mmCIF file of C-alpha atoms and ligand atoms in Angstrom:
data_model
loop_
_atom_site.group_PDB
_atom_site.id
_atom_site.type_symbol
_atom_site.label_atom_id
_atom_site.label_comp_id
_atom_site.label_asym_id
_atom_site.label_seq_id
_atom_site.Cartn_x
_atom_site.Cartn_y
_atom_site.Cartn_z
ATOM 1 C CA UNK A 1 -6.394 25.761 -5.319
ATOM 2 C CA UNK A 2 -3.650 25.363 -2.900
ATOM 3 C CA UNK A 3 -2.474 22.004 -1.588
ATOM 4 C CA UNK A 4 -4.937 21.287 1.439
ATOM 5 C CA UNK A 5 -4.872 19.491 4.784
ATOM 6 C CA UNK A 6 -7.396 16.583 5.190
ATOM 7 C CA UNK A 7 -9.602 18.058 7.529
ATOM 8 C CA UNK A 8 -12.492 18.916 5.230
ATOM 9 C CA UNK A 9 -11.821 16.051 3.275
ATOM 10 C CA UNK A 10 -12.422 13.671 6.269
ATOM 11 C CA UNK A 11 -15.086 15.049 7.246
ATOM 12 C CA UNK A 12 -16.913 14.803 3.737
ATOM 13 C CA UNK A 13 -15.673 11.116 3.733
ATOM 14 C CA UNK A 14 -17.255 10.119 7.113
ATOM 15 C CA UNK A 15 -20.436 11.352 6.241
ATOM 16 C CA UNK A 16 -20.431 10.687 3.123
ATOM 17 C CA UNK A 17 -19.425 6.738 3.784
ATOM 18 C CA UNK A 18 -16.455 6.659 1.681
ATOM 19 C CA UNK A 19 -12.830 6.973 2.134
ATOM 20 C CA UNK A 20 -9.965 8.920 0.301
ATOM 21 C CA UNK A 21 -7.340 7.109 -1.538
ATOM 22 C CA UNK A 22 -3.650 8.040 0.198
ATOM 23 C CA UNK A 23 -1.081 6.518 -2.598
ATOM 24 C CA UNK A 24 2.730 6.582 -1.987
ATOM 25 C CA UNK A 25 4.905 8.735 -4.682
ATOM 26 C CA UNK A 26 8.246 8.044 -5.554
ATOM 27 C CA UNK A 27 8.376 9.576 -8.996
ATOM 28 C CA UNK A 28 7.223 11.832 -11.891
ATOM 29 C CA UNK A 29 5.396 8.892 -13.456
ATOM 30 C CA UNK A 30 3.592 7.864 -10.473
ATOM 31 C CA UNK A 31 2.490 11.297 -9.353
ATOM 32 C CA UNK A 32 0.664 11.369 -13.167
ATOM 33 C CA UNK A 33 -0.486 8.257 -13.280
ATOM 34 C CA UNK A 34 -2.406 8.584 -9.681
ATOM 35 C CA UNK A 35 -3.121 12.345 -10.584
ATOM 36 C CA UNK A 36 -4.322 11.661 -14.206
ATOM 37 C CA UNK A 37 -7.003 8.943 -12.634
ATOM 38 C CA UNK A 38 -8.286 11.321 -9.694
ATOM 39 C CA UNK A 39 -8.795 14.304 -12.311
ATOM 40 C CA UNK A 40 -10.727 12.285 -14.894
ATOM 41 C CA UNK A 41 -13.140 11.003 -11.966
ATOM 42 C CA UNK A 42 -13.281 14.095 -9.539
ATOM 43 C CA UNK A 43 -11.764 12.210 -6.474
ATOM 44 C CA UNK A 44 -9.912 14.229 -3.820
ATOM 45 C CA UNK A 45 -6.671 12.933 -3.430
ATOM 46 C CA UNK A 46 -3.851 12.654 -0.326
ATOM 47 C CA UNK A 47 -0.119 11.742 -2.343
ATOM 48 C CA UNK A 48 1.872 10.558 0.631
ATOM 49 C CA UNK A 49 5.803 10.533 0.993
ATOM 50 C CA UNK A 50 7.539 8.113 2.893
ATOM 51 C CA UNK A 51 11.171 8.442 4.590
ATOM 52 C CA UNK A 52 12.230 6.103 1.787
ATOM 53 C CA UNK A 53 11.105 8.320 -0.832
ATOM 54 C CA UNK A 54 12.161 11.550 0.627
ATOM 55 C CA UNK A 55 15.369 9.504 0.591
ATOM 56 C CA UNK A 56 15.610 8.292 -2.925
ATOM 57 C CA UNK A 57 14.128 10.950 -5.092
ATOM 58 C CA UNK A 58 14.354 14.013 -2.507
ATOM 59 C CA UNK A 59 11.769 16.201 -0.726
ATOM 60 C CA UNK A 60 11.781 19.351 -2.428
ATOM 61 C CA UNK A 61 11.675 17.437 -6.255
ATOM 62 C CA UNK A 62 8.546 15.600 -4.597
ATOM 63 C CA UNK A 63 7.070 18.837 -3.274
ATOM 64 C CA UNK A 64 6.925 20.508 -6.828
ATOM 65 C CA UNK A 65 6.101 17.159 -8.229
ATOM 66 C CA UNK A 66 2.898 17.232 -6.124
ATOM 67 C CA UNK A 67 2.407 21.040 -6.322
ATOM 68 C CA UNK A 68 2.525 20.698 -10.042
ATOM 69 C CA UNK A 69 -0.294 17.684 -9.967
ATOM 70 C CA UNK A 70 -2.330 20.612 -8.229
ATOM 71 C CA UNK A 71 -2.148 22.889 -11.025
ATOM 72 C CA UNK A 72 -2.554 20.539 -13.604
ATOM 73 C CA UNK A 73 -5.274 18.948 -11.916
ATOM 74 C CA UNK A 74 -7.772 21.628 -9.790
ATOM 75 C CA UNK A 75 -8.331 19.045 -7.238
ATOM 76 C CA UNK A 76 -8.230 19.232 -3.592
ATOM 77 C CA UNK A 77 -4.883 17.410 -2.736
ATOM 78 C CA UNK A 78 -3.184 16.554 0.055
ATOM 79 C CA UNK A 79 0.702 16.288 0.675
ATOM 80 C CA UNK A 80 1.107 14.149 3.784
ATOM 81 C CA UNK A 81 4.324 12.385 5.312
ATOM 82 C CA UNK A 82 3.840 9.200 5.608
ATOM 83 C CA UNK A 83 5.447 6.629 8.705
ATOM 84 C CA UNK A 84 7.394 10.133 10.182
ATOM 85 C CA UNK A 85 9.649 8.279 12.550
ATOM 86 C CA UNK A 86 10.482 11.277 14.827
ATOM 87 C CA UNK A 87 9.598 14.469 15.628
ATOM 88 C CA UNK A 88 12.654 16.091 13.422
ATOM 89 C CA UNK A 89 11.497 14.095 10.492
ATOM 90 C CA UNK A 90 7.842 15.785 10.654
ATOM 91 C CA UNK A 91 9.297 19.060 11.480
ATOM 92 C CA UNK A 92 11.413 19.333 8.382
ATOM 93 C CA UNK A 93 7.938 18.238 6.338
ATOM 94 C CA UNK A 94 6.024 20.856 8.174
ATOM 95 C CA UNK A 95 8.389 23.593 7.327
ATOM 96 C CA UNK A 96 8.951 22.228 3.469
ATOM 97 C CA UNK A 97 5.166 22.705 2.590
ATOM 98 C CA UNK A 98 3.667 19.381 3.723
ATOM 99 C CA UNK A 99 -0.035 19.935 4.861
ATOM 100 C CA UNK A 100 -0.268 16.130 7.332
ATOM 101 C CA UNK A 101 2.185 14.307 8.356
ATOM 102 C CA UNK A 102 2.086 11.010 10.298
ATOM 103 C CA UNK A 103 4.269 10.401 13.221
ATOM 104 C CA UNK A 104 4.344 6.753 13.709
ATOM 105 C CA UNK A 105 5.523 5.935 17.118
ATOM 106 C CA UNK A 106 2.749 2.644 16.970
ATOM 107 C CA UNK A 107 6.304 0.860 18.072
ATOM 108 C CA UNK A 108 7.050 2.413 21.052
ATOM 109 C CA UNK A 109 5.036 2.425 24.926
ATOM 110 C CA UNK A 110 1.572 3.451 25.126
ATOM 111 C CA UNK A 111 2.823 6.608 27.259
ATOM 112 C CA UNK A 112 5.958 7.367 24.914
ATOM 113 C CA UNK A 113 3.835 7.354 21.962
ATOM 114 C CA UNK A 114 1.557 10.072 23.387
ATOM 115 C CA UNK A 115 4.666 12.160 24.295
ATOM 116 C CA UNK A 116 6.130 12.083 20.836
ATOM 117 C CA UNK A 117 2.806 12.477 19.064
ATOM 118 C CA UNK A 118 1.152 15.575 21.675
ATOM 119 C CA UNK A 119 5.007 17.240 20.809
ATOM 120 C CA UNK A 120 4.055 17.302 17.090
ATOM 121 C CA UNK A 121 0.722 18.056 16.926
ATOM 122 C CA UNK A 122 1.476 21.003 19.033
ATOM 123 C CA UNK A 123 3.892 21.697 16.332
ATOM 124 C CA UNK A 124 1.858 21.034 13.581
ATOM 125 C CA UNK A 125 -1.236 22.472 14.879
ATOM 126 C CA UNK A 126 0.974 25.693 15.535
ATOM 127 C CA UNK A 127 1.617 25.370 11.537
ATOM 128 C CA UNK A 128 -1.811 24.572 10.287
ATOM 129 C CA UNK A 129 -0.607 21.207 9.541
ATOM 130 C CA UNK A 130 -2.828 17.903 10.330
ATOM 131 C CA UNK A 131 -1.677 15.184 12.355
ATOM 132 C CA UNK A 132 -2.205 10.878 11.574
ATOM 133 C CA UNK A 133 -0.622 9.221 14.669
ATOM 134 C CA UNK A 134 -1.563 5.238 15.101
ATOM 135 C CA UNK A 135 -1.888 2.563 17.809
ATOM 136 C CA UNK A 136 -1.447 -1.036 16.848
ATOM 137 C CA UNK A 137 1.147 -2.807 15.301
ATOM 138 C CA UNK A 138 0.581 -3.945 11.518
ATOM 139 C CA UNK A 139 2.812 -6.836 10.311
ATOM 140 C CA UNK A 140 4.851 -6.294 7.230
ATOM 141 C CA UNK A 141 8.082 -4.188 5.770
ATOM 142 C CA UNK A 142 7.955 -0.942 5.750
ATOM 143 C CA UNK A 143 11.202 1.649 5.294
ATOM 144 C CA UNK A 144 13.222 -1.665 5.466
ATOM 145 C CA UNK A 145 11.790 -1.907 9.518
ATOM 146 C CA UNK A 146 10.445 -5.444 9.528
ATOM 147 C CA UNK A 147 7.859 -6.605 11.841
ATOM 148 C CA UNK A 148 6.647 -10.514 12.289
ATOM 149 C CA UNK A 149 3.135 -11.581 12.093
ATOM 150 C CA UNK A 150 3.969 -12.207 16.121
ATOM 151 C CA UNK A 151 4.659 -9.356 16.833
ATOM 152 C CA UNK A 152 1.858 -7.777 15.021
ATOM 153 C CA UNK A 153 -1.054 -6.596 17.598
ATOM 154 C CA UNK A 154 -4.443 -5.306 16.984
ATOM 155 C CA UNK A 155 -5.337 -2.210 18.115
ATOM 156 C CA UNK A 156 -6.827 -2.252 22.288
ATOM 157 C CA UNK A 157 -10.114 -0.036 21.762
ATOM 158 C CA UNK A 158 -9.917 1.118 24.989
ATOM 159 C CA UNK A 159 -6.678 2.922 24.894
ATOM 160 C CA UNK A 160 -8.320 5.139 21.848
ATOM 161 C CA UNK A 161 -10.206 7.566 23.749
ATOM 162 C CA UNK A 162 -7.393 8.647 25.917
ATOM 163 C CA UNK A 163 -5.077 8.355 23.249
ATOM 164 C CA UNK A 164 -6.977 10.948 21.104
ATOM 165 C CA UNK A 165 -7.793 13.162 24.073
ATOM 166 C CA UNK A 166 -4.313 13.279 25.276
ATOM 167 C CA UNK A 167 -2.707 13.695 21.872
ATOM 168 C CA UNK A 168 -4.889 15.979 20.228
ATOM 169 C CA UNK A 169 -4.666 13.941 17.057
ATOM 170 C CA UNK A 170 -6.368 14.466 13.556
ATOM 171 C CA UNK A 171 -7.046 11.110 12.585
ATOM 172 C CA UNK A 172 -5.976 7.492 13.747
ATOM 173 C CA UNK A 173 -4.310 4.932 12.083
ATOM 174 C CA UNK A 174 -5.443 1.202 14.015
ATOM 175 C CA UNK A 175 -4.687 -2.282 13.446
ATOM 176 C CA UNK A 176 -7.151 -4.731 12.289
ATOM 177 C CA UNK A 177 -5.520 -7.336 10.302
ATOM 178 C CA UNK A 178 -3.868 -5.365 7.264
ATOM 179 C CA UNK A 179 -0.177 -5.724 6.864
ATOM 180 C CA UNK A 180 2.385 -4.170 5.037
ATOM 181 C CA UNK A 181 3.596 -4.992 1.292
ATOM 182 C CA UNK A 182 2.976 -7.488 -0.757
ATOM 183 C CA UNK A 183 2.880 -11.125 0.770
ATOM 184 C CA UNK A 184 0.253 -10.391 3.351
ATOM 185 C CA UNK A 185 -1.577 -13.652 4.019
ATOM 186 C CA UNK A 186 -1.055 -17.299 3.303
ATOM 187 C CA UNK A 187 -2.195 -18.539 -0.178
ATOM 188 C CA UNK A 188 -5.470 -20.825 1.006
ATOM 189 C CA UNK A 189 -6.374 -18.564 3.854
ATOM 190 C CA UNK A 190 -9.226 -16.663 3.726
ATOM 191 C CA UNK A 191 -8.093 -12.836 5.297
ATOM 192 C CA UNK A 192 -10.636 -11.292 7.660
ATOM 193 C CA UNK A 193 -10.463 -7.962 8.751
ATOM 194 C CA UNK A 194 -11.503 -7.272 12.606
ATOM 195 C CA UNK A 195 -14.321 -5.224 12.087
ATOM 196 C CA UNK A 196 -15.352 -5.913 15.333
ATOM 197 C CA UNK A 197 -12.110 -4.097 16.583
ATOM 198 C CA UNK A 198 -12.904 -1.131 13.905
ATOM 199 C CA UNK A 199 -16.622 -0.868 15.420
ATOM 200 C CA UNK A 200 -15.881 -0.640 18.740
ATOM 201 C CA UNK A 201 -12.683 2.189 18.107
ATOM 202 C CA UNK A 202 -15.806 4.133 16.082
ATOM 203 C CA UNK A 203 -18.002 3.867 19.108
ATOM 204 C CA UNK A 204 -15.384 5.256 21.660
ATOM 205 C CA UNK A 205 -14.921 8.209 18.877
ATOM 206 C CA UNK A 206 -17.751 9.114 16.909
ATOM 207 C CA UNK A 207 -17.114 10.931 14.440
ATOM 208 C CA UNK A 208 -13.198 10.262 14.366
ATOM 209 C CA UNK A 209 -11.617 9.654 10.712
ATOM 210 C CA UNK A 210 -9.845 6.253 11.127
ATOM 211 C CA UNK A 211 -7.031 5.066 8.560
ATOM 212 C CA UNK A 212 -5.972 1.764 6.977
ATOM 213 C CA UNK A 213 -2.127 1.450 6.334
ATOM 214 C CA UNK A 214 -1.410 -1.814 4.468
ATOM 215 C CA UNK A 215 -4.297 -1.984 2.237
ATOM 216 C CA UNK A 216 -3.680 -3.475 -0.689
ATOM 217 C CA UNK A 217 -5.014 -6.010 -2.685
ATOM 218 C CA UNK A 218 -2.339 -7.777 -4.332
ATOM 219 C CA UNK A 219 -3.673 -8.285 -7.530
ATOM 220 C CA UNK A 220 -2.742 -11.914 -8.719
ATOM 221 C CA UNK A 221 -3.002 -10.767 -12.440
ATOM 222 C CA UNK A 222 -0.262 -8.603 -11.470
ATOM 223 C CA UNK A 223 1.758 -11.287 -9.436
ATOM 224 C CA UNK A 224 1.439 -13.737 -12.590
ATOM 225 C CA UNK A 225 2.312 -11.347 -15.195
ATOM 226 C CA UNK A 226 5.623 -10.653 -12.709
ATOM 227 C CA UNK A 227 6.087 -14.590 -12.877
ATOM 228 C CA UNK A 228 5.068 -15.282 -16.084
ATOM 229 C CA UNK A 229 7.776 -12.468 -17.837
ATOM 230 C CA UNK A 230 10.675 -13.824 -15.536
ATOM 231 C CA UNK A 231 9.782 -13.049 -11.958
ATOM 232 C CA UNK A 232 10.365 -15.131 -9.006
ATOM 233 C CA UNK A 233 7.190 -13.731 -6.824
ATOM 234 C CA UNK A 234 6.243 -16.427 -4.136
ATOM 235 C CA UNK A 235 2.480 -16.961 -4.102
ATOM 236 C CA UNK A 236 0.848 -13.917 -1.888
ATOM 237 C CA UNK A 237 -2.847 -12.752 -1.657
ATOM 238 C CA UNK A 238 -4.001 -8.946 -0.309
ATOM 239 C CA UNK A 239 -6.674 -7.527 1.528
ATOM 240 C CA UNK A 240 -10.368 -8.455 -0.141
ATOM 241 C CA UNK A 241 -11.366 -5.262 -2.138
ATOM 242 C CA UNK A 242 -15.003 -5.390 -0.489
ATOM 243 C CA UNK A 243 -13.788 -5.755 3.177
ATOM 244 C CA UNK A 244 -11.651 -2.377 1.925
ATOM 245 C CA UNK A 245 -15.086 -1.034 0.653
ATOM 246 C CA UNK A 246 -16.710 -2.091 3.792
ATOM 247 C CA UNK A 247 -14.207 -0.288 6.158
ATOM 248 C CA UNK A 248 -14.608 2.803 4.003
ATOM 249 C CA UNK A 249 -18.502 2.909 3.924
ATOM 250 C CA UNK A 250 -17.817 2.850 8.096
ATOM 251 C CA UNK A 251 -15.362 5.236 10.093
ATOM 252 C CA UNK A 252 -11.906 4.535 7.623
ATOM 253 C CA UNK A 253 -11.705 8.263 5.982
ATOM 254 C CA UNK A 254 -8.259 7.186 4.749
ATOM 255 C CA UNK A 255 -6.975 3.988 3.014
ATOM 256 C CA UNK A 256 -2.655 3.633 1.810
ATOM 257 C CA UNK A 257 -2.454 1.885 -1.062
ATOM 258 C CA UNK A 258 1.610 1.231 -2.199
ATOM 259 C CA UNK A 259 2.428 -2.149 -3.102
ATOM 260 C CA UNK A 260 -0.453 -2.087 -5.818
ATOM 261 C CA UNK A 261 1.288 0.676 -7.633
ATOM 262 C CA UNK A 262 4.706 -0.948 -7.280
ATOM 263 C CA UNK A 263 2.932 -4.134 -9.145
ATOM 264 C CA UNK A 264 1.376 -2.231 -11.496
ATOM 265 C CA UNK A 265 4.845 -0.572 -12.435
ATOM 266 C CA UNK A 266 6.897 -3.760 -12.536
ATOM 267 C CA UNK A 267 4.589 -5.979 -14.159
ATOM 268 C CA UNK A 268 4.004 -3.579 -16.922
ATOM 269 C CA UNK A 269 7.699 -3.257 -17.266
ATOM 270 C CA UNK A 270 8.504 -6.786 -17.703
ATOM 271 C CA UNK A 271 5.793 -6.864 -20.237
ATOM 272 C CA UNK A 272 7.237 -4.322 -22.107
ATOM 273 C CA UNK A 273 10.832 -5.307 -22.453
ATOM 274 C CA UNK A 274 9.560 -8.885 -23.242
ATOM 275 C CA UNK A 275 7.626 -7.709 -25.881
ATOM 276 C CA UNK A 276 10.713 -5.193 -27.055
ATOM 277 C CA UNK A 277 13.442 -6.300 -26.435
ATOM 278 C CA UNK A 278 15.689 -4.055 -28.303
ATOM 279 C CA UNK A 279 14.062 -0.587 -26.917
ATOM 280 C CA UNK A 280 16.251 1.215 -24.274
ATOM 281 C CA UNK A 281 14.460 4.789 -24.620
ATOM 282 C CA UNK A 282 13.076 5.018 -21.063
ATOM 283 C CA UNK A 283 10.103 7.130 -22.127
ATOM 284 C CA UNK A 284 8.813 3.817 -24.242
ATOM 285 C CA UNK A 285 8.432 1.849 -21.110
ATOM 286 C CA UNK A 286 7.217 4.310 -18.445
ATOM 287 C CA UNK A 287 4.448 5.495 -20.482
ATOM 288 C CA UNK A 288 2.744 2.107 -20.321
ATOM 289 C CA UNK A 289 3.596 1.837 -16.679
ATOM 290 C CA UNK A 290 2.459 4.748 -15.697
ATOM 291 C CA UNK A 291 -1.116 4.326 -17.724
ATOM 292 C CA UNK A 292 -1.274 0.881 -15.520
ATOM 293 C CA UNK A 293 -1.147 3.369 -12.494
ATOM 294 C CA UNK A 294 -3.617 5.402 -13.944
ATOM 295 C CA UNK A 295 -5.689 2.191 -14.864
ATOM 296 C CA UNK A 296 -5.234 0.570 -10.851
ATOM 297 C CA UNK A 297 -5.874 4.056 -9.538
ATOM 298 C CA UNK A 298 -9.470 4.435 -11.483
ATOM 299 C CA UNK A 299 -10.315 1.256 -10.042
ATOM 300 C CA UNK A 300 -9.714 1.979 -6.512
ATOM 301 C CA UNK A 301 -11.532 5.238 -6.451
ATOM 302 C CA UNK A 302 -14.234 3.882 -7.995
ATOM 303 C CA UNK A 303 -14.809 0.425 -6.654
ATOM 304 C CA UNK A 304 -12.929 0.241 -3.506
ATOM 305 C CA UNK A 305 -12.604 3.962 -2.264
ATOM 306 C CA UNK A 306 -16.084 5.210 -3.711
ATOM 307 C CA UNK A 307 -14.558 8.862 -3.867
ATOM 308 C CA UNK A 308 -15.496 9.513 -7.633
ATOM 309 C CA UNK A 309 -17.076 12.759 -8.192
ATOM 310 C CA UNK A 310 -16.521 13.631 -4.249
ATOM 311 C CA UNK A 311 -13.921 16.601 -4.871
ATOM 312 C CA UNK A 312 -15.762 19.413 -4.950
HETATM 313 O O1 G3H B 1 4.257 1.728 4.468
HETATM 314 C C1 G3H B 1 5.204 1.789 3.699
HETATM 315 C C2 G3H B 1 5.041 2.330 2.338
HETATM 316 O O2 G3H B 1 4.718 1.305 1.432
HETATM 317 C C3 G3H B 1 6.270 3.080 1.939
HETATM 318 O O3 G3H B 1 7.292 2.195 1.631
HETATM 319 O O4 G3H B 1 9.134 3.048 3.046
HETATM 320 O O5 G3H B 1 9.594 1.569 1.058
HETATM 321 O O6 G3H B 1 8.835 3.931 0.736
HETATM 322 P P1 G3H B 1 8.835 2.712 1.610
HETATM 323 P P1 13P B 2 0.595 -1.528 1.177
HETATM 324 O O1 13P B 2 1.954 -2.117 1.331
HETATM 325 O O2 13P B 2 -0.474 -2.537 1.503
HETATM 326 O O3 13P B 2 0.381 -0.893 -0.131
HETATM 327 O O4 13P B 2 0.447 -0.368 2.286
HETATM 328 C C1 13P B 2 0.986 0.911 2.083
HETATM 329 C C2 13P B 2 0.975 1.736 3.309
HETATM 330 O O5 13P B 2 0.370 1.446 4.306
HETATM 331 C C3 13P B 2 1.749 2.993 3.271
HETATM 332 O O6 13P B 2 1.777 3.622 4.511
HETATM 333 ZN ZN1 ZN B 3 1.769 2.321 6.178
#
């Protein structure tokens, strides 16, 4: 099976009541790890590439990286671009094989953001390539861009339908309280999705696969296993895995999960060399790190995503 845009995938998910998992790959070790999960449960997969990534481990090693997880897997997958800052930036992951690609333009005027997105879904659409564009403003760090809890804003419902109409967009990413990496909310607060934002975007488009950027948990075994093998993490909680299992039994077709992974990979690291501190052989420690991916992974499809046994 060839890699495969998100379209049927969506719409399986939205009837269905579930939502596909859309990790962020950086590596060989994390494209198993993710992949290895997905096969052994059935779960259709998107493996998203960010600028950063593109820029750090390059797009065509990712590509065949991804393509490879196709072969070795049989699953329906999905290679999608994820935060495309410009038109160019999409373009080039259009042309090198990509079957989505976000263009994130959430930053700039209502108006300007339909401009840019309309441009590359005419592109894209041209190239049988699906198109994520968002409205709202999530809080966090992402490609280094850092945005303040202030000047955060949910997404307005009633810009959606225009916004959709006007764009000719695949699927929506909207803001409703999730945030980017991993110190999301306040240690003490209690985090509360808007799902009465997330209701009324679904009634304005039935039927309309809505995404979730900045959803993950923060697992605090993870955080103290940083801390307690020589990290400095400052306290940090996530987004609650059953709001995440709400949202996907609703309209969210499509929920990024990143920082969990990164945890998962660093605090099985600093486990390792801890426990060995005389191996250097680079195999020895990424093959418990990436069976911690494979481990997280398994856990989100089956309690948070609820895409086991949904690929074919
Ligand atoms: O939303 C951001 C993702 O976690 C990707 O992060 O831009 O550091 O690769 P990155
Ligand atoms: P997290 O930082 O919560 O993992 O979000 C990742 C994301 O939204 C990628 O686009
Ligand atoms: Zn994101």
């Amino acid at each position: 099976m060839p890699l495969v845009t998100t379209t049927e995938m969506f719409k399986k998910a939205y009837d269905g009541g579930y939502a596909i998992g859309a990790f962020n790959v950086n590596n060989m070790e994390i494209v198993q790890g993710i992949t290895e999960a997905a096969k052994e449960l059935e779960a259709p997969l998107i493996l998203q590439v960010s600028k950063g990534a593109r820029a750090y481990a390059n797009h065509t090693y990712l590509t065949k990286l991804v393509e490879a997880a196709v072969i070795e897997t049989g699953l329906p997958i999905c290679l999608h671009l994820d935060h495309g800052d410009s038109f160019e930036t999409c373009k080039s992951c259009i042309d090198g094989g990509f079957t989505s690609v976000m263009i994130d333009a959430s930053s700039k005027p209502f108006a300007e953001n339909i401009e840019i997105t309309k441009k590359v879904v005419e592109y894209a659409h041209d190239h049988g390539v699906v198109v994520e564009a968002e409205l709202g403003t999530l809080a966090g760090i992402e490609d280094d861009v850092k945005v303040s809890a202030e000047d955060s804003s949910y997404t307005h419902p009633e810009e959606v339908e225009e916004f959709v109409s006007k764009t000719g967009c695949d699927s929506l990413a909207i803001a409703i309280g999730t945030s980017h990496g991993a110190y999301k909310f306040k240690p003490g607060t209690k985090p509360q999705l808007r799902f009465d934002v997330l209701e009324e975007v679904s009634k304005r488009l039935p039927g309309f696969p809505i995404v979730l950027h900045g959803s993950s948990s923060v697992p605090q075994d993870l955080v103290a296993k940083i801390n307690q093998y020589g990290g400095n993490m400052p306290g940090a909680i996530g987004v609650p895995e059953d709001q995440l299992r709400q949202a996907a039994s609703l309209s969210v077709c499509k929920i990024n999960i990143d920082s969990d992974l990164r945890l998962a990979m660093t605090a099985t690291i600093r486990e390792y060399f801890a426990q060995h501190p005389d191996h250097f052989d680079p195999r020895q420690y990424l093959k418990p790190a990436r069976a911690a991916i494979k481990e997280l992974v398994a856990h989100k499809i089956v309690n948070v995503l609820g895409c086991d046994h949904k690929a074919f």
